[in-house]
CSV table of C-alpha atoms in Angstrom, one decimal:
chain,number,residue,atom,x,y,z
A,170,MET,CA,-6.8,13.6,-19.5
A,171,ASP,CA,-9.4,14.1,-22.2
A,172,GLN,CA,-9.3,10.4,-22.7
A,173,LYS,CA,-12.1,8.3,-21.2
A,174,GLU,CA,-11.1,6.4,-18.0
A,175,TRP,CA,-11.7,2.7,-18.0
A,176,PRO,CA,-14.7,1.9,-15.8
A,177,LEU,CA,-14.3,0.8,-12.2
A,178,TRP,CA,-15.1,-2.8,-11.2
A,179,GLU,CA,-15.7,-4.5,-7.8
A,180,VAL,CA,-14.0,-7.8,-7.4
A,181,PHE,CA,-15.4,-10.8,-5.4
A,182,ILE,CA,-13.3,-13.9,-4.7
A,183,ARG,CA,-14.4,-17.4,-3.6
A,184,ALA,CA,-11.4,-18.5,-1.5
A,185,LYS,CA,-12.3,-22.2,-1.9
A,186,GLN,CA,-15.1,-24.4,-3.0
A,187,GLY,CA,-17.9,-24.2,-0.5
A,188,LEU,CA,-17.3,-20.7,0.7
A,189,ASN,CA,-19.1,-17.6,-0.4
A,190,HIS,CA,-17.6,-14.9,-2.7
A,191,LYS,CA,-16.2,-12.1,-0.7
A,192,HIS,CA,-15.5,-8.5,-1.7
A,193,VAL,CA,-11.7,-8.0,-2.0
A,194,GLY,CA,-11.3,-4.6,-3.7
A,195,SER,CA,-11.7,-2.9,-7.0
A,196,LEU,CA,-9.9,-2.2,-10.2
A,197,HIS,CA,-10.2,-0.6,-13.6
A,198,ALA,CA,-10.7,-2.5,-16.8
A,199,ALA,CA,-12.2,-1.8,-20.3
A,200,ASP,CA,-14.5,-4.8,-20.4
A,201,ILE,CA,-15.6,-8.0,-18.5
A,202,ASN,CA,-12.8,-10.2,-19.8
A,203,MET,CA,-10.1,-7.7,-18.9
A,204,ALA,CA,-11.7,-7.2,-15.5
A,205,ILE,CA,-11.5,-10.9,-14.7
A,206,GLU,CA,-8.0,-11.3,-16.0
A,207,ASN,CA,-6.8,-8.2,-14.1
A,208,ALA,CA,-8.6,-9.5,-11.0
A,209,ARG,CA,-6.7,-12.7,-11.3
A,210,ASP,CA,-3.4,-10.8,-11.5
A,211,VAL,CA,-4.2,-8.2,-8.8
A,212,TYR,CA,-6.0,-10.3,-6.2
A,213,THR,CA,-5.0,-14.0,-6.6
A,214,ARG,CA,-1.3,-14.1,-7.0
A,215,ARG,CA,-1.0,-16.6,-4.2
A,216,MET,CA,-3.9,-19.0,-4.8
A,217,GLU,CA,-6.3,-16.8,-2.9
A,218,GLY,CA,-9.2,-17.9,-5.0
A,219,VAL,CA,-10.9,-20.5,-7.1
A,220,SER,CA,-13.6,-18.3,-8.5
A,221,ILE,CA,-13.9,-14.6,-9.4
A,222,TRP,CA,-16.9,-12.4,-9.8
A,223,VAL,CA,-16.6,-8.9,-11.2
A,224,VAL,CA,-19.4,-6.3,-11.1
A,225,GLU,CA,-19.1,-2.8,-12.6
A,226,SER,CA,-19.1,-0.5,-9.6
A,227,LYS,CA,-21.9,1.6,-11.0
A,228,HIS,CA,-24.2,-1.3,-10.6
A,229,ILE,CA,-23.7,-1.6,-6.8
A,230,HIS,CA,-26.4,0.1,-4.8
A,231,ALA,CA,-26.0,0.8,-1.1
A,232,ASN,CA,-28.1,2.2,1.7
A,233,ASP,CA,-27.4,5.8,2.9
A,234,PRO,CA,-25.0,5.5,5.8
A,235,HIS,CA,-26.6,8.6,7.4
A,236,GLU,CA,-29.8,6.6,7.7
A,237,GLN,CA,-28.1,3.8,9.4
A,238,SER,CA,-30.1,4.0,12.6
A,239,ALA,CA,-33.5,4.1,10.9
A,240,LEU,CA,-32.6,1.0,8.9
A,241,PHE,CA,-30.9,-1.2,11.6
A,242,GLU,CA,-32.1,0.0,15.0
A,243,PRO,CA,-35.4,-1.9,14.8
A,244,ALA,CA,-33.4,-5.1,15.2
A,245,ASN,CA,-31.7,-3.9,18.3
A,246,ASP,CA,-34.5,-4.5,20.8
A,247,LYS,CA,-35.5,-7.9,19.5
A,248,VAL,CA,-33.5,-10.1,21.8
A,249,TYR,CA,-36.2,-12.7,21.6
A,250,ARG,CA,-34.7,-13.6,18.1
A,251,HIS,CA,-31.7,-15.1,19.9
A,252,PRO,CA,-31.7,-18.6,21.6
A,253,THR,CA,-30.3,-17.3,24.9
A,254,PHE,CA,-33.5,-15.3,25.4
A,255,TYR,CA,-35.3,-18.5,26.4
A,256,VAL,CA,-34.7,-19.9,29.9
A,257,LEU,CA,-34.7,-23.6,30.1
A,258,PRO,CA,-33.9,-25.9,33.1
A,259,GLU,CA,-30.3,-27.0,33.5
A,260,GLU,CA,-31.0,-30.6,32.7
A,261,VAL,CA,-32.0,-29.7,29.2
A,262,ASN,CA,-28.4,-29.5,27.9
A,263,HIS,CA,-27.4,-28.3,24.5
A,264,MET,CA,-30.8,-27.4,23.0
B,922,MET,CA,-23.3,21.6,13.2
B,923,GLU,CA,-19.8,21.1,11.8
B,924,VAL,CA,-18.4,21.1,15.4
B,925,LYS,CA,-20.9,18.4,16.4
B,926,LEU,CA,-20.1,16.3,13.4
B,927,GLU,CA,-16.4,16.6,14.1
B,928,GLN,CA,-16.9,15.5,17.7
B,929,LEU,CA,-18.9,12.5,16.6
B,930,PHE,CA,-16.2,11.7,14.1
B,931,GLN,CA,-13.5,11.9,16.7
B,932,ASP,CA,-15.6,9.8,19.1
B,933,LYS,CA,-15.8,7.0,16.5
B,934,VAL,CA,-12.1,7.2,15.9
B,935,ASP,CA,-11.4,7.0,19.6
B,936,GLN,CA,-13.6,4.0,19.9
B,937,GLU,CA,-11.6,2.3,17.1
B,938,ILE,CA,-14.6,2.3,14.8
B,939,LYS,CA,-13.3,2.4,11.2
B,940,ILE,CA,-14.3,5.3,9.0
B,941,GLU,CA,-15.8,4.2,5.7
B,942,PRO,CA,-15.9,6.1,2.4
B,943,ARG,CA,-19.5,7.4,2.7
B,944,ASP,CA,-19.3,8.4,6.4
B,945,TRP,CA,-18.9,12.0,7.3
B,946,MET,CA,-15.3,13.1,7.8
B,947,PRO,CA,-13.5,16.4,8.2
B,948,GLU,CA,-12.3,17.8,4.9
B,949,LYS,CA,-8.7,17.9,6.3
B,950,TYR,CA,-8.9,14.2,7.2
B,951,ARG,CA,-10.0,13.4,3.6
B,952,LYS,CA,-7.2,15.5,2.1
B,953,THR,CA,-4.5,14.1,4.4
B,954,LEU,CA,-5.5,10.6,3.6
B,955,LEU,CA,-5.7,11.2,-0.1
B,956,ARG,CA,-2.2,12.7,0.0
B,957,GLN,CA,-0.8,9.9,2.0
B,958,ILE,CA,-2.5,7.0,0.2
B,959,SER,CA,-1.8,8.3,-3.3
B,960,GLN,CA,1.8,9.0,-2.3
B,961,HIS,CA,2.0,5.5,-1.0
B,962,ALA,CA,0.6,4.1,-4.3
B,963,HIS,CA,3.0,6.2,-6.4
B,964,SER,CA,5.9,4.9,-4.3
B,965,GLU,CA,4.9,1.3,-5.1
B,966,ILE,CA,4.7,2.1,-8.8
B,967,VAL,CA,7.9,4.1,-9.1
B,968,GLY,CA,9.5,1.6,-6.8
B,969,MET,CA,9.3,-1.0,-9.5
B,970,LEU,CA,11.8,0.9,-11.6
B,971,PRO,CA,15.0,0.6,-9.7
B,972,GLU,CA,14.5,-3.2,-9.4
B,973,GLY,CA,13.2,-3.6,-12.9
B,974,ASN,CA,16.7,-2.5,-13.9
B,975,TRP,CA,18.0,-5.9,-12.7
B,976,ILE,CA,15.4,-8.4,-13.8
B,977,THR,CA,17.2,-9.4,-17.0
B,978,ARG,CA,20.5,-9.5,-15.3
B,979,ALA,CA,19.6,-11.6,-12.2
B,980,PRO,CA,22.4,-14.1,-11.6
B,981,ASN,CA,20.2,-17.2,-11.9
B,982,LEU,CA,16.7,-18.3,-12.5
B,983,ARG,CA,15.8,-18.6,-8.8
B,984,ARG,CA,16.7,-15.0,-8.2
B,985,LYS,CA,15.0,-14.0,-11.4
B,986,VAL,CA,11.6,-15.5,-10.6
B,987,ALA,CA,11.8,-14.0,-7.1
B,988,LEU,CA,12.6,-10.6,-8.4
B,989,LEU,CA,9.9,-10.8,-11.0
B,990,ALA,CA,7.3,-11.8,-8.4
B,991,LYS,CA,8.4,-9.0,-6.1
B,992,VAL,CA,8.1,-6.4,-8.8
B,993,GLN,CA,4.7,-7.8,-9.7
B,994,ASP,CA,3.6,-7.6,-6.1
B,995,GLU,CA,4.6,-3.9,-6.1
B,996,ALA,CA,2.4,-3.3,-9.1
B,997,GLY,CA,-0.4,-5.0,-7.2
B,998,HIS,CA,0.2,-3.0,-4.0
B,999,GLY,CA,0.1,0.2,-6.1
B,1000,LEU,CA,-3.3,-0.9,-7.5
B,1001,TYR,CA,-4.8,-1.8,-4.1
B,1002,LEU,CA,-3.7,1.6,-2.8
B,1003,TYR,CA,-5.0,3.6,-5.8
B,1004,SER,CA,-8.4,1.9,-5.4
B,1005,ALA,CA,-8.4,2.9,-1.7
B,1006,ALA,CA,-7.5,6.5,-2.6
B,1007,GLU,CA,-10.2,6.6,-5.2
B,1008,THR,CA,-12.8,6.1,-2.5
B,1009,LEU,CA,-11.9,9.5,-1.2
B,1010,GLY,CA,-13.1,11.1,-4.4
B,1011,MET,CA,-10.2,11.6,-6.7
B,1012,SER,CA,-10.1,9.7,-10.0
B,1013,ARG,CA,-7.2,7.4,-11.0
B,1014,ASP,CA,-6.3,9.6,-13.9
B,1015,GLU,CA,-6.2,12.7,-11.7
B,1016,MET,CA,-3.8,10.9,-9.4
B,1017,PHE,CA,-1.5,9.9,-12.3
B,1018,GLN,CA,-1.7,13.5,-13.6
B,1019,GLU,CA,-0.5,14.7,-10.2
B,1020,LEU,CA,2.4,12.2,-10.2
B,1021,HIS,CA,3.4,13.1,-13.7
B,1022,THR,CA,3.4,16.9,-13.1
B,1023,GLY,CA,5.4,16.5,-9.9
B,1024,LYS,CA,2.5,17.8,-7.7
B,1025,ALA,CA,2.3,14.4,-5.9
B,1026,LYS,CA,5.4,12.9,-4.3
B,1027,TYR,CA,6.6,9.4,-3.9
B,1028,SER,CA,9.1,7.9,-1.5
B,1029,SER,CA,12.4,9.6,-2.2
B,1030,ILE,CA,14.4,6.4,-1.7
B,1031,PHE,CA,13.5,5.4,-5.3
B,1032,ASN,CA,15.5,8.3,-6.7
B,1033,TYR,CA,18.7,6.5,-5.9
B,1034,PRO,CA,20.3,4.3,-8.6
B,1035,THR,CA,20.7,0.5,-8.4
B,1036,LEU,CA,24.4,0.1,-9.4
B,1037,THR,CA,25.1,-3.6,-8.6
B,1038,TRP,CA,23.2,-6.8,-8.0
B,1039,ALA,CA,23.9,-6.4,-4.3
B,1040,ASP,CA,21.5,-3.4,-4.4
B,1041,MET,CA,18.6,-5.9,-5.0
B,1042,GLY,CA,19.6,-7.5,-1.7
B,1043,ALA,CA,20.0,-4.2,0.1
B,1044,ILE,CA,16.7,-2.9,-1.2
B,1045,GLY,CA,14.8,-6.0,-0.1
B,1046,TRP,CA,16.4,-6.1,3.3
B,1047,LEU,CA,16.5,-2.4,4.2
B,1048,VAL,CA,14.0,-0.5,2.0
B,1049,ASP,CA,11.3,-3.2,2.3
B,1050,GLY,CA,12.3,-3.7,5.9
B,1051,ALA,CA,11.7,0.0,6.6
B,1052,ALA,CA,8.5,-0.1,4.6
B,1053,ILE,CA,7.2,-3.0,6.7
B,1054,MET,CA,7.9,-1.0,10.0
B,1055,ASN,CA,5.8,1.8,8.5
B,1056,GLN,CA,3.1,-0.5,7.1
B,1057,VAL,CA,2.3,-2.9,9.9
B,1058,PRO,CA,0.8,-0.2,12.1
B,1059,LEU,CA,-1.1,1.1,9.1
B,1060,CYS,CA,-3.1,-2.2,9.0
B,1061,ARG,CA,-4.9,-0.6,12.0
B,1062,THR,CA,-5.3,2.9,10.5
B,1063,SER,CA,-8.7,4.5,11.0
B,1064,TYR,CA,-9.8,4.6,7.4
B,1065,GLY,CA,-11.3,1.3,6.4
B,1066,PRO,CA,-10.3,0.9,2.7
B,1067,TYR,CA,-6.7,2.0,3.6
B,1068,ALA,CA,-6.5,-0.5,6.5
B,1069,ARG,CA,-7.8,-3.3,4.3
B,1070,ALA,CA,-5.4,-2.6,1.5
B,1071,MET,CA,-2.5,-2.5,4.0
B,1072,VAL,CA,-3.5,-5.9,5.5
B,1073,ARG,CA,-3.1,-7.3,2.0
B,1074,VAL,CA,0.2,-5.5,1.4
B,1075,CYS,CA,1.7,-6.6,4.7
B,1076,LYS,CA,0.9,-10.3,4.0
B,1077,GLU,CA,2.9,-10.1,0.8
B,1078,GLU,CA,5.7,-7.9,1.9
B,1079,SER,CA,7.5,-10.3,4.2
B,1080,PHE,CA,8.8,-12.4,1.3
B,1081,HIS,CA,10.3,-9.2,-0.2
B,1082,GLN,CA,12.4,-8.6,2.8
B,1083,ARG,CA,13.5,-12.2,3.3
B,1084,GLN,CA,14.5,-12.6,-0.4
B,1085,GLY,CA,16.6,-9.4,-0.1
B,1086,TYR,CA,18.3,-10.6,3.1
B,1087,GLU,CA,19.0,-14.0,1.5
B,1088,ILE,CA,20.8,-12.2,-1.4
B,1089,MET,CA,22.9,-10.3,1.1
B,1090,LEU,CA,23.6,-13.5,3.0
B,1091,THR,CA,24.8,-15.2,-0.1
B,1092,LEU,CA,27.1,-12.4,-1.1
B,1093,ALA,CA,28.4,-11.8,2.4
B,1094,ASN,CA,29.4,-15.5,2.6
B,1095,GLY,CA,30.8,-15.5,-1.0
B,1096,SER,CA,34.1,-14.3,-2.4
B,1097,PRO,CA,35.9,-11.2,-1.0
B,1098,GLU,CA,34.7,-9.3,-4.0
B,1099,GLN,CA,31.1,-10.4,-3.4
B,1100,LYS,CA,31.3,-9.5,0.2
B,1101,ALA,CA,32.7,-6.1,-0.7
B,1102,MET,CA,29.8,-5.6,-3.1
B,1103,ALA,CA,27.3,-6.3,-0.3
B,1104,GLN,CA,29.1,-3.9,2.0
B,1105,ASP,CA,29.1,-1.2,-0.7
B,1106,ALA,CA,25.4,-1.6,-1.2
B,1107,LEU,CA,24.8,-1.4,2.6
B,1108,ASN,CA,26.9,1.8,2.6
B,1109,ARG,CA,24.8,3.4,-0.1
B,1110,TRP,CA,21.4,2.4,1.1
B,1111,TRP,CA,21.7,2.7,4.8
B,1112,TRP,CA,21.1,6.5,5.2
B,1113,PRO,CA,18.4,6.8,2.6
B,1114,SER,CA,16.6,3.9,4.3
B,1115,ILE,CA,16.5,5.5,7.7
B,1116,MET,CA,15.4,8.8,6.0
B,1117,MET,CA,12.3,6.9,4.7
B,1118,PHE,CA,10.6,7.4,8.0
B,1119,GLY,CA,10.4,11.1,7.3
B,1120,PRO,CA,11.5,14.2,9.2
B,1121,THR,CA,12.2,14.1,12.9
B,1122,ASP,CA,9.1,14.5,15.1
B,1123,ASP,CA,9.9,18.1,16.0
B,1124,ASN,CA,10.0,18.9,12.2
B,1125,SER,CA,6.8,17.0,11.4
B,1126,PRO,CA,4.0,19.5,12.0
B,1127,ASN,CA,1.1,17.4,10.7
B,1128,SER,CA,2.0,14.3,12.8
B,1129,ALA,CA,0.0,15.2,15.9
B,1130,GLN,CA,-3.2,15.6,13.9
B,1131,SER,CA,-2.6,12.3,12.1
B,1132,MET,CA,-2.0,10.6,15.4
B,1133,GLN,CA,-5.2,12.1,16.9
B,1134,TRP,CA,-7.1,10.8,13.9
B,1135,LYS,CA,-5.3,7.5,14.2
B,1136,ILE,CA,-4.1,7.6,10.6
B,1137,LYS,CA,-0.7,7.1,12.2
B,1138,ARG,CA,-0.1,5.1,15.3
B,1139,PHE,CA,3.6,5.8,15.9
B,1140,SER,CA,5.7,8.9,15.3
B,1141,ASN,CA,8.5,9.0,12.6
B,1142,ASP,CA,11.2,8.9,15.2
B,1143,GLU,CA,9.7,5.9,17.1
B,1144,LEU,CA,9.5,3.9,13.9
B,1145,ARG,CA,13.0,4.9,12.8
B,1146,GLN,CA,14.4,3.8,16.2
B,1147,LYS,CA,12.5,0.5,16.0
B,1148,PHE,CA,13.9,-0.1,12.6
B,1149,ILE,CA,17.5,0.6,13.6
B,1150,ASP,CA,17.2,-1.5,16.7
B,1151,ALA,CA,16.0,-4.5,14.6
B,1152,THR,CA,18.5,-4.0,11.8
B,1153,VAL,CA,21.8,-3.8,13.7
B,1154,ALA,CA,21.7,-7.4,14.7
B,1155,GLN,CA,20.8,-8.5,11.2
B,1156,ALA,CA,23.9,-6.6,9.9
B,1157,ASN,CA,26.0,-8.4,12.5
B,1158,ILE,CA,24.8,-11.8,11.3
B,1159,LEU,CA,25.9,-10.8,7.8
B,1160,GLY,CA,29.2,-9.7,9.1
B,1161,LEU,CA,28.7,-6.3,7.5
B,1162,SER,CA,29.1,-3.0,9.2
B,1163,ILE,CA,26.6,-0.2,9.3
B,1164,PRO,CA,28.2,3.0,7.9
B,1165,ASP,CA,27.6,5.1,11.1
B,1166,LYS,CA,30.5,5.6,13.4
B,1167,ASP,CA,28.2,7.0,16.1
B,1168,LEU,CA,26.0,3.9,16.2
B,1169,LYS,CA,26.2,2.5,19.7
B,1170,TRP,CA,24.1,0.5,22.1
B,1171,ASN,CA,22.8,2.7,24.9
B,1172,GLU,CA,22.3,0.7,28.0
B,1173,SER,CA,20.1,3.4,29.7
B,1174,THR,CA,17.6,3.9,26.9
B,1175,GLY,CA,17.7,0.3,25.7
B,1176,HIS,CA,18.1,1.5,22.2
B,1177,TYR,CA,20.9,2.2,19.7
B,1178,ASP,CA,22.1,5.8,19.5
B,1179,PHE,CA,22.9,6.8,15.9
B,1180,GLY,CA,24.6,9.6,14.1
B,1181,THR,CA,23.1,12.8,12.6
B,1182,ILE,CA,21.0,12.3,9.5
B,1183,ASP,CA,21.9,14.6,6.5
B,1184,TRP,CA,18.4,16.2,6.2
B,1185,GLU,CA,19.8,18.6,3.6
B,1186,GLU,CA,20.3,15.6,1.3
B,1187,PHE,CA,16.7,14.4,2.1
B,1188,HIS,CA,15.2,17.8,1.2
B,1189,GLN,CA,17.2,18.0,-2.0
B,1190,VAL,CA,16.0,14.6,-3.2
B,1191,VAL,CA,12.4,15.4,-2.2
B,1192,ALA,CA,12.7,18.7,-4.1
B,1193,GLY,CA,13.6,16.8,-7.3
B,1194,ASN,CA,17.4,17.0,-7.2
B,1195,GLY,CA,18.3,13.4,-6.4
B,1196,PRO,CA,20.4,11.3,-8.7
B,1197,CYS,CA,17.5,9.7,-10.6
B,1198,ASN,CA,14.4,11.9,-10.1
B,1199,LYS,CA,14.2,13.0,-13.7
B,1200,GLN,CA,14.8,9.5,-15.0
B,1201,ARG,CA,12.1,7.9,-12.8
B,1202,LEU,CA,9.5,10.5,-13.6
B,1203,LYS,CA,10.3,10.3,-17.3
B,1204,ALA,CA,9.9,6.5,-17.2
B,1205,ARG,CA,6.4,6.9,-15.7
B,1206,VAL,CA,5.3,9.7,-18.1
B,1207,ASP,CA,6.6,7.7,-21.1
B,1208,ALA,CA,4.7,4.6,-20.0
B,1209,TRP,CA,1.5,6.6,-19.6
B,1210,GLU,CA,1.9,8.4,-23.0
B,1211,ASN,CA,3.1,5.4,-25.0
B,1212,GLY,CA,0.3,3.3,-23.5
B,1213,ALA,CA,-2.5,5.8,-24.4
B,1214,TRP,CA,-3.3,4.0,-27.7
B,1215,VAL,CA,-3.7,0.7,-25.8
B,1216,ARG,CA,-6.2,2.3,-23.3
B,1217,GLU,CA,-8.1,3.9,-26.2
B,1218,ALA,CA,-8.2,0.7,-28.3
B,1219,ALA,CA,-9.4,-1.3,-25.4
B,1220,MET,CA,-12.3,1.1,-24.9
B,1221,ALA,CA,-13.1,1.2,-28.6
B,1222,PHE,CA,-13.1,-2.6,-28.7
B,1223,GLN,CA,-15.5,-2.7,-25.7
B,1224,GLU,CA,-17.9,-0.2,-27.3
B,1225,LYS,CA,-17.9,-2.2,-30.5
B,1226,GLU,CA,-18.6,-5.5,-28.8
B,1227,GLN,CA,-21.4,-3.9,-26.8
B,1228,ALA,CA,-23.0,-2.4,-29.9
B,1229,ARG,CA,-22.7,-5.8,-31.6
B,1230,GLN,CA,-24.4,-7.5,-28.6
B,1231,THR,CA,-27.2,-5.0,-28.4
B,1232,LYS,CA,-27.8,-5.5,-32.1
B,1233,THR,CA,-28.0,-9.3,-31.7
B,1234,GLU,CA,-30.3,-9.0,-28.8
B,1235,ALA,CA,-32.6,-6.7,-30.7
B,1236,ALA,CA,-32.8,-9.1,-33.7
């Protein structure tokens, strides 16, 4: 227990060319190479990916979930940002 | 304040909104989940041992690669689950510590020995089958990281059960000796498998709370019944008989009735007195202790590399 624990890494996988990398989970590894190799073994045993990103978890910064409303509520009442807000005549199909 | 937060929390759960690591949660919810997820992770890791016993003695290459892949999946499942548990605020090393000191439990099924090759079949068919019954509803559990880990686990688990059933099928259609071996494995694994669902509902005091928090979706008895109902037909196809003379189709309930489970045996195995408890725990502790120098060396290497890089950048 007195031994130092390997740092935690977040793993992101690109499922196939053309898609974005998506967070799949985390793992422990001593360094970058080990993190990538472990990510391959833990998260891509069945061809789930063509590319792996690893980021040490301590470098991920997030908003405070308790301030969720202050951050996201302002977008709630802006329906005019959506195409359906605008009323067009029937004849103008598919705009 | 606490009451209000607890009400808000329950409202979210009732509306099927997932709880995420940094959301407020009752302390007991956190503790219950931590216990359940870490226990689940430990079960995956210890669960590699009974099967690892047969990798080098698999009857052919096809069986060997399948068993290797299955055991590797179990390592993966353990790792997904440990990560999910860590989001609740306990470090990986602390979890290992709890396993090694016996404070944390793992599924007691893994304290039974694997005596013949047929046990690989019975484990895949029954033990993984029972695990799937348990795990499928957990994909919808209320805690986000646990639910996501379970989705991943369930996707991979189906091959485990199928490869096990295929082993049983091959043996059951083989020589009389092979068929007898399959029957013997079924005889030994049946009762421990149906014990995997845990104590009966009236002896499971925390179940109601877990159901209210939607950690669990079905009670132990419901899942056990579902498993038995599904498995009887599978045994018939194999031409093997389930070792329970009271097992009988009940027209009025639409379920199979079954005999009394020996809960004394269950409690003995949970308490550490099963046939392989000591051996399993020793294997884990040895792996941890004998691997200490590797973990240390990897960290030392990383530090040295980093120092070298810093020096190059400075120059």
